[in-house]
Coordinates of C-alpha atoms in Angstrom, one line a residue:
Chain A
X1 CA 135.1 78.2 46.0
X2 CA 131.6 77.2 46.9
X3 CA 132.0 76.2 50.5
X4 CA 128.7 74.4 50.7
X5 CA 129.6 72.2 47.7
X6 CA 133.1 71.5 49.2
X7 CA 131.7 70.6 52.6
X8 CA 129.1 68.4 51.0
X9 CA 131.9 66.6 49.0
X10 CA 133.8 66.2 52.2
X11 CA 130.8 64.8 54.0
X12 CA 130.1 62.3 51.2
X13 CA 133.7 61.1 51.2
X14 CA 133.6 60.5 54.9
X15 CA 130.2 58.8 54.6
X16 CA 131.5 56.4 51.9
X17 CA 134.5 55.5 54.1
X18 CA 132.3 54.0 56.8
X19 CA 131.0 50.9 54.9
X20 CA 134.4 50.5 53.2
X21 CA 136.3 50.3 56.4
X22 CA 133.7 48.2 58.1
X23 CA 133.6 45.6 55.3
X24 CA 137.3 45.8 54.7
X25 CA 138.3 45.3 58.4
X26 CA 135.8 42.6 59.0
X27 CA 136.7 40.6 55.9
X28 CA 140.5 41.1 55.8
X29 CA 140.3 43.3 52.7
X30 CA 143.0 45.8 53.8
X31 CA 142.8 47.7 50.5
X32 CA 139.3 48.7 51.3
X33 CA 140.2 49.8 54.8
X34 CA 143.1 51.8 53.4
X35 CA 140.9 53.5 50.8
X36 CA 138.4 54.3 53.5
X37 CA 141.1 55.9 55.8
X38 CA 142.3 57.8 52.8
X39 CA 138.8 59.1 52.2
X40 CA 138.4 60.2 55.8
X41 CA 141.7 62.0 55.5
X42 CA 140.8 63.8 52.3
X43 CA 137.4 64.6 53.8
X44 CA 139.1 66.1 56.8
X45 CA 141.5 68.2 54.7
X46 CA 138.8 69.8 52.7
X47 CA 137.6 72.2 55.5
X48 CA 141.2 73.4 56.0
X49 CA 141.6 73.9 52.2
X50 CA 138.4 75.9 52.1
X51 CA 139.6 78.0 55.0
X52 CA 142.9 78.6 53.3
X53 CA 141.3 79.5 49.9
X54 CA 138.7 81.7 51.6
X55 CA 141.3 83.6 53.6
X56 CA 141.5 87.3 52.5
X57 CA 144.6 87.9 50.4
X58 CA 146.9 90.5 52.0
X59 CA 149.2 92.6 50.0
Chain B
X1 CA 149.8 50.3 78.3
X2 CA 151.7 53.3 77.0
X3 CA 154.0 54.8 79.6
X4 CA 152.3 57.3 81.8
X5 CA 155.1 59.8 81.9
X6 CA 155.3 63.5 81.0
X7 CA 156.3 62.8 77.3
X8 CA 153.3 60.5 76.6
X9 CA 151.0 62.7 78.6
X10 CA 152.1 65.7 76.7
X11 CA 151.7 64.0 73.4
X12 CA 148.2 62.9 74.3
X13 CA 147.3 66.4 75.3
X14 CA 148.4 67.8 71.9
X15 CA 145.2 67.1 70.0
X16 CA 143.1 68.6 72.7
X17 CA 145.3 71.7 73.0
X18 CA 145.3 72.3 69.3
X19 CA 141.5 71.9 69.3
X20 CA 141.0 74.4 72.1
X21 CA 143.5 76.9 70.7
X22 CA 142.1 76.9 67.2
X23 CA 138.5 76.9 68.4
X24 CA 138.6 79.2 71.4
X25 CA 141.7 81.4 70.9
X26 CA 141.8 81.7 67.1
X27 CA 138.0 81.3 66.8
X28 CA 138.2 78.9 63.9
X29 CA 134.9 77.4 62.8
X30 CA 134.2 74.0 64.5
X31 CA 134.6 72.0 61.3
X32 CA 138.1 73.5 60.7
X33 CA 139.3 73.1 64.3
X34 CA 137.9 69.5 64.4
X35 CA 140.0 68.6 61.4
X36 CA 143.1 69.9 63.1
X37 CA 142.4 67.9 66.3
X38 CA 141.6 64.8 64.2
X39 CA 144.9 64.9 62.3
X40 CA 146.9 65.5 65.5
X41 CA 145.3 62.5 67.2
X42 CA 146.0 60.3 64.2
X43 CA 149.6 61.5 64.0
X44 CA 150.2 60.9 67.7
X45 CA 148.5 57.5 67.6
X46 CA 150.6 56.4 64.5
X47 CA 153.9 58.0 65.5
X48 CA 154.1 57.4 69.2
X49 CA 151.3 55.2 70.5
X50 CA 152.2 52.3 68.2
X51 CA 148.9 52.1 66.4
X52 CA 148.9 50.4 62.9
X53 CA 147.2 52.3 60.1
X54 CA 144.6 49.6 59.7
X55 CA 143.7 50.0 63.4
X56 CA 143.6 53.8 62.9
X57 CA 141.2 53.2 60.1
X58 CA 138.9 51.1 62.3
X59 CA 139.1 53.7 65.2
X60 CA 138.3 56.5 62.7
X61 CA 135.4 54.6 61.2
X62 CA 134.0 53.9 64.6
X63 CA 134.2 57.7 65.2
X64 CA 132.2 58.2 62.0
X65 CA 129.7 55.6 63.2
X66 CA 129.3 57.4 66.6
X67 CA 128.8 60.6 64.7
X68 CA 125.9 59.1 62.8
X69 CA 124.0 58.8 66.2
X70 CA 124.5 62.5 66.8
X71 CA 123.7 63.5 63.2
X72 CA 120.5 61.5 63.6
X73 CA 119.5 64.2 66.1
X74 CA 121.0 67.3 64.5
X75 CA 119.3 66.9 61.2
X76 CA 115.9 66.0 62.6
X77 CA 116.3 68.9 65.0
X78 CA 116.9 71.3 62.1
X79 CA 113.8 70.0 60.4
X80 CA 111.8 70.4 63.6
X81 CA 113.1 73.9 64.0
X82 CA 112.3 75.1 60.4
X83 CA 108.9 73.4 60.4
X84 CA 107.9 75.5 63.4
X85 CA 109.8 78.6 62.4
X86 CA 108.3 78.8 58.9
X87 CA 104.8 78.9 60.5
X88 CA 106.1 81.6 62.8
X89 CA 105.7 79.3 65.7
X90 CA 108.6 80.8 67.7
X91 CA 107.1 84.3 67.3
X92 CA 103.8 83.0 68.5
X93 CA 105.5 81.3 71.5
X94 CA 107.3 84.5 72.4
X95 CA 104.1 86.6 72.2
X96 CA 102.0 84.1 74.1
X97 CA 104.5 83.5 76.8
X98 CA 104.7 87.3 77.3
X99 CA 101.0 87.2 78.2
X100 CA 101.9 85.2 81.4
X101 CA 104.5 87.6 82.6
X102 CA 106.6 90.3 81.0
X103 CA 109.5 89.7 83.3
X104 CA 112.2 88.6 81.0
X105 CA 114.6 87.4 83.7
X106 CA 111.9 85.0 84.9
X107 CA 111.4 83.8 81.3
X108 CA 115.1 83.3 80.6
X109 CA 115.4 81.3 83.8
X110 CA 112.2 79.4 83.1
X111 CA 113.3 78.4 79.7
X112 CA 117.1 78.2 80.1
X113 CA 117.2 76.4 83.4
X114 CA 113.8 74.9 84.3
X115 CA 112.4 73.8 81.0
X116 CA 115.7 72.6 79.6
X117 CA 116.2 70.5 82.8
X118 CA 112.7 69.0 82.2
X119 CA 113.7 68.2 78.7
X120 CA 116.9 66.6 79.9
X121 CA 115.0 64.5 82.4
X122 CA 113.1 62.8 79.6
X123 CA 115.3 63.1 76.6
X124 CA 119.0 63.6 76.4
X125 CA 121.5 63.3 73.6
X126 CA 121.5 67.1 73.1
X127 CA 117.8 67.3 72.4
X128 CA 117.2 69.8 75.2
X129 CA 119.7 72.2 73.7
X130 CA 118.2 72.1 70.2
X131 CA 114.7 72.6 71.6
X132 CA 115.4 75.4 74.1
X133 CA 118.1 77.5 72.3
X134 CA 115.6 78.6 69.6
X135 CA 113.1 79.4 72.3
X136 CA 115.6 81.7 74.1
X137 CA 116.4 83.3 70.8
X138 CA 112.8 84.0 70.2
X139 CA 112.6 85.6 73.7
X140 CA 115.3 88.0 72.6
X141 CA 118.4 86.4 73.9
X142 CA 121.5 86.9 71.7
X143 CA 122.4 83.8 69.7
X144 CA 125.7 82.9 71.5
X145 CA 124.0 83.2 74.9
X146 CA 120.9 81.4 73.6
X147 CA 123.2 78.4 73.2
X148 CA 125.4 78.9 76.3
X149 CA 122.5 79.3 78.7
X150 CA 120.8 75.9 78.1
X151 CA 124.2 74.2 78.1
X152 CA 124.8 75.6 81.6
X153 CA 121.2 75.1 82.7
X154 CA 120.8 71.5 81.8
X155 CA 124.2 70.2 83.0
X156 CA 123.2 69.2 86.5
X157 CA 120.4 67.0 85.1
X158 CA 122.8 64.8 83.0
X159 CA 123.5 62.0 85.5
X160 CA 120.0 61.3 86.7
X161 CA 118.2 62.7 83.7
X162 CA 117.1 60.7 80.7
X163 CA 115.8 58.3 83.2
X164 CA 119.2 57.9 84.9
X165 CA 121.0 56.3 82.1
X166 CA 124.4 57.7 83.1
X167 CA 123.9 56.7 86.7
X168 CA 122.6 53.2 85.8
X169 CA 125.6 52.8 83.5
X170 CA 128.1 53.7 86.3
X171 CA 126.3 51.4 88.7
X172 CA 126.6 48.7 86.1
X173 CA 130.3 48.9 85.3
X174 CA 131.8 49.3 88.8
X175 CA 131.0 47.4 92.0
X176 CA 130.1 50.0 94.6
X177 CA 130.4 49.4 98.3
X178 CA 127.3 51.5 99.0
X179 CA 125.2 52.3 96.0
X180 CA 122.7 54.5 97.8
X181 CA 125.4 56.6 99.5
X182 CA 127.2 57.1 96.2
X183 CA 124.0 58.2 94.6
X184 CA 123.2 60.6 97.4
X185 CA 126.7 62.0 97.2
X186 CA 126.3 62.6 93.5
X187 CA 122.9 64.2 94.2
X188 CA 124.6 66.6 96.6
X189 CA 127.3 67.6 94.1
X190 CA 124.7 68.0 91.3
X191 CA 122.7 70.2 93.6
X192 CA 125.7 72.5 93.9
X193 CA 126.0 72.6 90.1
X194 CA 122.3 73.4 89.9
X195 CA 122.4 76.4 92.2
X196 CA 125.5 77.8 90.5
X197 CA 123.7 77.3 87.1
X198 CA 120.7 79.3 88.2
X199 CA 122.8 82.1 89.6
X200 CA 125.1 82.1 86.5
X201 CA 122.2 82.4 84.1
X202 CA 120.9 85.3 86.1
X203 CA 124.4 86.9 86.0
X204 CA 124.6 86.3 82.3
X205 CA 121.3 88.1 81.9
X206 CA 121.9 91.2 84.0
X207 CA 125.1 90.9 86.0
X208 CA 125.0 91.4 89.8
X209 CA 121.7 93.2 90.0
X210 CA 120.0 90.4 88.2
X211 CA 121.5 87.8 90.5
X212 CA 120.2 89.7 93.5
X213 CA 116.8 90.0 91.9
X214 CA 116.8 86.3 91.0
X215 CA 117.8 84.9 94.4
X216 CA 114.2 84.0 95.6
X217 CA 113.4 82.2 92.3
X218 CA 116.8 80.4 92.3
X219 CA 116.3 79.4 95.9
X220 CA 112.9 78.0 95.3
X221 CA 113.7 76.2 92.0
X222 CA 117.0 74.8 93.2
X223 CA 115.3 73.5 96.4
X224 CA 112.8 71.7 94.2
X225 CA 115.5 70.6 91.7
X226 CA 118.3 69.6 94.0
X227 CA 116.2 68.7 97.0
X228 CA 113.6 66.9 94.9
X229 CA 116.3 64.9 93.2
X230 CA 117.8 63.9 96.5
X231 CA 114.5 62.8 97.9
X232 CA 113.8 60.9 94.7
X233 CA 117.2 59.1 95.0
X234 CA 116.7 58.3 98.6
X235 CA 113.1 57.4 98.8
X236 CA 112.2 56.3 95.3
X237 CA 114.5 55.3 92.5
X238 CA 117.6 57.1 91.2
X239 CA 116.4 56.5 87.6
X240 CA 113.3 58.6 88.2
X241 CA 114.7 61.1 90.6
X242 CA 115.5 63.8 88.1
X243 CA 112.3 63.5 86.2
X244 CA 110.4 63.8 89.5
X245 CA 112.4 67.0 90.5
X246 CA 112.3 68.6 87.0
X247 CA 108.6 68.1 86.6
X248 CA 107.9 69.6 90.1
X249 CA 110.0 72.6 89.2
X250 CA 108.2 73.0 85.9
X251 CA 104.9 73.0 87.8
X252 CA 106.3 75.4 90.3
X253 CA 106.8 78.1 87.6
X254 CA 103.1 79.1 87.6
X255 CA 103.0 80.1 91.2
X256 CA 106.4 81.7 91.1
X257 CA 105.3 83.8 88.1
X258 CA 102.5 85.1 90.3
X259 CA 104.9 86.5 92.9
X260 CA 105.0 90.3 92.7
X261 CA 108.7 90.2 92.1
X262 CA 108.3 88.3 88.9
X263 CA 104.8 89.2 87.7
X264 CA 106.0 92.5 86.1
X265 CA 109.1 93.6 84.4
X266 CA 112.2 93.7 86.5
X267 CA 113.1 97.1 87.8
X268 CA 116.6 98.5 88.1
X269 CA 118.5 96.0 85.9
X270 CA 120.1 98.4 83.5
X271 CA 122.8 96.1 82.0
X272 CA 121.4 93.2 80.0
X273 CA 124.3 91.9 78.0
X274 CA 122.6 88.7 77.0
X275 CA 119.6 90.4 75.4
X276 CA 119.2 91.5 71.8
X277 CA 116.6 94.2 72.3
X278 CA 114.2 95.7 74.7
X279 CA 112.0 92.8 75.5
X280 CA 108.9 94.8 75.9
X281 CA 109.2 96.1 72.4
X282 CA 110.1 92.7 70.9
X283 CA 107.2 92.2 68.7
X284 CA 106.6 90.2 65.6
X285 CA 107.5 93.2 63.4
X286 CA 111.1 93.0 64.7
X287 CA 113.6 91.0 62.7
X288 CA 113.0 87.3 63.1
X289 CA 115.5 85.7 65.3
X290 CA 115.3 82.6 63.3
X291 CA 118.1 80.6 61.7
X292 CA 121.0 82.7 60.4
X293 CA 123.2 82.1 57.5
X294 CA 125.7 79.8 59.2
X295 CA 128.5 81.9 57.9
X296 CA 128.1 84.8 60.3
X297 CA 131.6 86.2 60.9
X298 CA 133.0 85.2 64.3
X299 CA 133.6 88.8 65.2
X300 CA 130.2 90.1 64.2
X301 CA 128.0 91.6 66.7
X302 CA 125.4 89.6 68.5
X303 CA 123.0 92.5 68.1
X304 CA 122.9 92.3 64.4
X305 CA 119.6 91.1 63.1
X306 CA 119.8 87.5 62.2
X307 CA 118.9 86.8 58.7
X308 CA 117.1 83.6 58.5
X309 CA 116.3 81.3 55.7
X310 CA 113.8 83.8 54.5
X311 CA 111.3 83.2 57.3
X312 CA 108.8 85.8 58.2
X313 CA 110.4 89.1 59.2
X314 CA 108.1 91.9 58.6
X315 CA 104.6 91.3 60.0
X316 CA 103.0 93.7 62.3
X317 CA 99.8 91.7 62.3
X318 CA 99.8 89.8 65.5
X319 CA 96.4 88.3 64.8
X320 CA 98.2 86.1 62.2
X321 CA 100.1 84.4 64.9
X322 CA 99.0 81.0 66.1
X323 CA 97.7 80.2 69.5
X324 CA 99.9 79.0 72.4
X325 CA 98.4 75.6 72.2
X326 CA 99.2 75.2 68.6
X327 CA 102.7 76.7 69.0
X328 CA 103.4 74.3 71.9
X329 CA 102.0 71.3 70.1
X330 CA 105.3 70.0 68.7
X331 CA 107.1 70.3 72.0
X332 CA 104.2 68.5 73.7
X333 CA 104.3 65.7 71.2
X334 CA 108.1 65.4 71.7
X335 CA 107.8 65.3 75.4
X336 CA 105.0 62.7 75.3
X337 CA 106.9 60.5 72.8
X338 CA 110.1 60.6 74.9
X339 CA 108.3 59.9 78.1
X340 CA 106.1 57.1 76.9
X341 CA 108.9 55.2 75.2
X342 CA 111.2 55.6 78.2
X343 CA 108.6 54.7 80.9
X344 CA 106.4 52.2 79.2
X345 CA 108.9 49.4 78.7
X346 CA 107.0 47.1 76.4
X347 CA 106.6 50.0 73.9
X348 CA 110.1 51.1 74.3
X349 CA 111.5 47.6 73.9
X350 CA 109.4 46.8 70.9
X351 CA 110.5 50.0 69.1
X352 CA 114.1 49.5 70.1
X353 CA 114.2 46.2 68.1
X354 CA 114.6 48.1 64.8
X355 CA 118.3 48.8 64.7
X356 CA 121.0 49.8 62.3
X357 CA 124.4 48.1 63.1
X358 CA 127.8 48.5 61.5
X359 CA 130.3 45.8 62.7
X360 CA 134.0 46.5 63.4
X361 CA 136.7 44.1 64.7
X362 CA 138.5 44.5 68.0
X363 CA 141.8 46.4 67.9
X364 CA 145.1 46.1 69.9
X365 CA 147.9 48.6 69.7
X366 CA 151.7 47.9 70.0
X367 CA 151.4 48.9 73.6
X368 CA 148.8 46.3 74.2
X369 CA 145.8 48.7 74.5
X370 CA 142.8 46.5 73.6
X371 CA 139.4 47.7 72.4
X372 CA 136.6 45.1 71.9
X373 CA 134.8 44.5 68.6
X374 CA 131.5 46.3 67.8
X375 CA 128.8 43.9 66.7
X376 CA 125.1 43.6 66.0
X377 CA 124.3 44.3 69.7
X378 CA 125.7 47.8 69.4
X379 CA 123.3 49.1 66.8
X380 CA 121.6 52.4 66.6
X381 CA 117.9 52.3 67.4
X382 CA 116.2 53.8 64.5
X383 CA 112.7 54.3 66.0
X384 CA 113.2 54.5 69.8
X385 CA 115.5 57.5 69.4
X386 CA 115.3 61.2 69.9
X387 CA 115.9 61.8 66.2
X388 CA 112.8 59.8 65.3
X389 CA 110.8 61.6 68.0
X390 CA 111.8 64.9 66.6
X391 CA 110.8 63.8 63.1
X392 CA 107.4 62.6 64.2
X393 CA 106.9 65.8 66.2
X394 CA 107.9 67.9 63.2
X395 CA 105.5 65.9 61.0
X396 CA 102.6 66.5 63.4
X397 CA 103.5 70.2 63.5
X398 CA 103.7 70.4 59.8
X399 CA 100.3 68.9 59.3
X400 CA 98.7 71.0 62.0
X401 CA 100.2 74.3 60.7
X402 CA 99.4 73.5 57.1
X403 CA 95.8 72.6 58.0
X404 CA 95.4 75.9 59.9
X405 CA 96.9 77.9 57.1
X406 CA 100.0 79.3 58.9
X407 CA 102.4 78.5 56.1
X408 CA 100.3 80.3 53.6
X409 CA 100.1 83.4 55.9
X410 CA 103.9 83.4 56.2
X411 CA 104.3 83.0 52.5
X412 CA 102.1 86.1 52.0
X413 CA 104.1 88.1 54.5
X414 CA 107.5 87.2 53.0
X415 CA 106.2 87.6 49.4
X416 CA 107.7 84.3 48.4
X417 CA 111.3 85.3 49.3
X418 CA 112.0 82.4 51.6
X419 CA 115.1 80.3 50.9
X420 CA 114.4 76.8 50.0
X421 CA 113.9 74.3 52.8
X422 CA 116.5 71.8 51.6
X423 CA 119.0 74.6 50.8
X424 CA 118.8 75.9 54.3
X425 CA 119.2 72.4 55.7
X426 CA 122.3 71.7 53.6
X427 CA 123.9 75.0 54.3
X428 CA 123.6 74.6 58.1
X429 CA 123.7 70.8 58.6
X430 CA 126.7 69.9 56.4
X431 CA 129.4 72.0 58.2
X432 CA 128.0 70.9 61.5
X433 CA 128.1 67.3 60.4
X434 CA 131.7 67.5 59.4
X435 CA 132.6 69.1 62.7
X436 CA 130.8 66.3 64.7
X437 CA 132.6 63.7 62.6
X438 CA 136.0 65.4 63.1
X439 CA 135.5 65.6 66.9
X440 CA 134.4 62.0 67.2
X441 CA 137.2 60.6 64.9
X442 CA 139.6 62.5 67.1
X443 CA 138.0 61.2 70.3
X444 CA 137.9 57.6 69.1
X445 CA 141.4 57.5 67.8
X446 CA 142.6 58.9 71.1
X447 CA 140.5 56.4 73.0
X448 CA 141.6 53.4 70.9
X449 CA 145.3 54.3 71.0
X450 CA 145.3 54.8 74.8
X451 CA 145.8 58.6 74.7
X452 CA 142.6 59.2 76.8
X453 CA 143.7 56.7 79.4
X454 CA 147.2 58.1 79.7
X455 CA 145.7 61.6 80.2
X456 CA 143.4 60.4 83.0
X457 CA 146.0 58.2 84.6
X458 CA 148.5 61.0 84.4
X459 CA 146.1 63.3 86.3
X460 CA 145.4 60.5 88.9
X461 CA 149.1 59.7 89.4
X462 CA 149.9 63.2 90.6
X463 CA 147.2 63.1 93.2
X464 CA 147.5 62.3 96.9
X465 CA 144.8 60.8 99.1
X466 CA 143.8 64.2 100.2
X467 CA 143.8 65.9 96.8
X468 CA 142.4 63.2 94.5
X469 CA 138.8 64.3 95.3
X470 CA 139.6 67.6 93.6
X471 CA 140.7 65.8 90.4
X472 CA 137.9 63.3 90.2
X473 CA 135.3 65.7 88.7
X474 CA 137.9 67.1 86.3
X475 CA 138.6 63.6 85.0
X476 CA 134.8 63.1 84.6
X477 CA 134.5 66.4 82.8
X478 CA 137.4 65.4 80.5
X479 CA 135.5 62.2 79.6
X480 CA 132.4 64.2 78.8
X481 CA 134.2 66.7 76.7
X482 CA 135.9 63.8 74.7
X483 CA 132.7 61.8 74.2
X484 CA 130.0 64.4 74.6
X485 CA 128.2 62.1 77.0
X486 CA 128.0 61.7 80.8
X487 CA 127.2 58.1 80.2
X488 CA 130.3 57.5 78.0
X489 CA 132.5 59.4 80.5
X490 CA 131.3 57.0 83.2
X491 CA 132.1 54.0 81.0
X492 CA 135.5 55.4 80.1
X493 CA 136.7 56.5 83.6
X494 CA 134.4 54.8 86.1
X495 CA 136.7 51.9 86.7
X496 CA 139.8 54.1 86.7
X497 CA 138.3 56.3 89.4
X498 CA 137.3 53.4 91.5
X499 CA 140.8 51.8 91.2
X500 CA 142.5 55.0 92.0
X501 CA 140.4 55.7 95.0
X502 CA 141.0 52.2 96.3
X503 CA 144.8 52.5 95.8
X504 CA 144.9 55.9 97.5
X505 CA 142.6 54.7 100.3
X506 CA 140.2 57.6 99.9
X507 CA 136.4 57.7 99.8
X508 CA 135.0 55.6 97.0
X509 CA 131.5 57.0 97.2
X510 CA 132.7 60.7 96.9
X511 CA 135.2 59.9 94.1
X512 CA 132.6 58.0 92.0
X513 CA 130.1 60.8 92.7
X514 CA 132.8 63.3 91.6
X515 CA 133.3 61.3 88.4
X516 CA 129.6 61.3 87.4
X517 CA 129.0 64.9 88.6
X518 CA 132.1 66.0 86.6
X519 CA 130.7 64.1 83.6
X520 CA 127.4 66.0 83.9
X521 CA 129.1 69.4 84.3
X522 CA 131.6 68.7 81.5
X523 CA 128.7 68.0 79.2
X524 CA 128.0 71.7 79.0
X525 CA 131.2 72.2 77.0
X526 CA 131.1 69.0 74.9
X527 CA 131.7 70.0 71.2
X528 CA 128.7 67.9 69.9
X529 CA 126.3 69.7 72.2
X530 CA 127.7 73.1 71.3
X531 CA 127.4 72.3 67.6
X532 CA 123.8 71.1 68.2
X533 CA 123.1 74.5 69.7
X534 CA 124.9 76.7 67.2
X535 CA 123.2 74.8 64.4
X536 CA 119.8 75.2 65.9
X537 CA 120.1 79.0 66.2
X538 CA 121.9 79.5 63.0
X539 CA 125.4 80.5 64.2
X540 CA 127.4 77.6 62.8
X541 CA 131.1 78.6 63.0
X542 CA 130.8 80.5 66.3
X543 CA 131.3 77.5 68.5
X544 CA 134.5 79.1 69.9
X545 CA 132.4 82.1 71.1
X546 CA 130.0 79.8 72.9
X547 CA 132.9 77.8 74.5
X548 CA 134.4 81.1 75.7
X549 CA 131.2 81.5 77.8
X550 CA 130.9 77.9 78.9
X551 CA 134.4 76.7 79.6
X552 CA 135.0 79.2 82.5
X553 CA 131.7 78.0 84.0
X554 CA 132.7 74.3 83.7
X555 CA 136.1 75.0 85.2
X556 CA 134.7 77.0 88.1
X557 CA 132.0 74.5 89.0
X558 CA 134.4 71.6 88.7
X559 CA 136.8 73.4 91.1
X560 CA 134.0 74.2 93.5
X561 CA 132.6 70.6 93.4
X562 CA 136.2 69.2 93.7
X563 CA 136.9 71.4 96.7
X564 CA 133.6 70.3 98.3
X565 CA 134.6 66.6 97.8
X566 CA 138.0 67.2 99.4
X567 CA 136.4 68.9 102.4
X568 CA 133.6 66.3 102.7
X569 CA 136.2 63.5 102.8
X570 CA 138.3 65.4 105.3
X571 CA 135.4 65.9 107.7
X572 CA 133.7 62.6 107.0
X573 CA 130.5 64.1 105.6
X574 CA 128.0 61.4 104.6
X575 CA 130.2 58.7 106.1
X576 CA 132.9 59.3 103.4
X577 CA 133.2 55.5 102.7

């Protein structure tokens, strides 16, 4: 797995979450806020997945 | 409020414990450890601290927004670094500085303690770390130490540095009985931290022999730093006290370098664990200490040559290096911009009007922990900000180095094998950015859910009138660790410290002084600052190694400062109001 691409994807997901949650929470659009939180969670999981996939395989 | 009992205190400690264990014990990379801490904070907030998912979403997004402010320094700092490095500016600085004195202990102290303090006096937000860490690296300091040394060296300057923003904030949010006495008390505590920093850096450089060797310099500089700051607080204005002291110390370097002890290489210091190579043979034909790959294995040796983004690594032609004036140009521009915008209020105010704001509603948890809304008044200044100063300085440097042909010379030396500028930026900045976001989402979720308050109140609740003085700097340091800011720590815990000192009937001035001094000291181990440093010297992923050097220092200094407060209160030093 290309770690840089994975991290960039994580960063983009988190960045997109910011306006979604701001708009959603200020205008009562809970769906947007929920999607935003989901993006942050997915973005946060990616570094752990990369760590897991990059871990050396032991026999 | 959530109950302040062992269960809730223990739950609130889980995210921090997991963060520290993964980062420091298991040596995970910062962006991996930050995710673990972030998820732990969210689970605790949702599961036990009665926080709705919609409120967790707001707290998380505020964390992302807070991270933007730090990324607006990290990314410009990387650009600033590469603009200079690709013209071999750091090589030039190293060679030119050596012409003043070849005493590397003096130079390490001068950069990692005196210059970094001066930078902190005019521009905080981690800027001193990103500026000085690469300079230390160029001087031959190993990457991990090149980050740890300025973290330790700049800590004392946090409260009254950056034109006293942390102090002014504390003064604004609590009603002090005696403002001057509290400021003087803080100045005394920070003087202690300053002396220990100087001695610690000498110890890091060359263990006991280096400490003995450095004592005269440490004595002179700390007298100027600590004494000058106290004089500034007492006779002038706390907001300018650190700038006054740090500038004097910077000026004092020239006469100190003329002392016979420091004018020539140090004799008799055989062990130099912080240094990569023999300083006297560190020339431009040695491997460039520039930015590494960001993926250096945590266990790899510090002595391995750092492979940069393809920057010059093989010249033996020192004539190609730029002059000291040209090499120092971007740092001078940075200092001037930071100083002018901070001191000349009309300019600073005018530039501060350009802001980017992202609004968020207020939040209240099931336990009644309320956090106010974030509105248009809480925007990020786009122009009057260290990130913009770094970009402008980088632009000036780029134009100057391009005009004088230094990029072309480097290109000829590397035979076009340099890694692309954007590729290097992405490779180093993106993991660091994710780590900063993770840390701040964790911190904000903990703050919004009341976990941070429970942690601090739990500490305060076990204290007695006699012992609370010992805990006050620890609480301040906790706040700085959580927020990466002395100012934010004072906002978070200033009122709590005042209330506790009043309830216990102990000295308000010493407790508040302990809060802000602890916040300053704790800044040395704040994850955002550590990441700024590791990013600047190209060792992203080795934050745990840096923390292993810095955390013992923070713990030790907090303990010494705490003990000093306890004794001061007991004997009535400085009135002990």
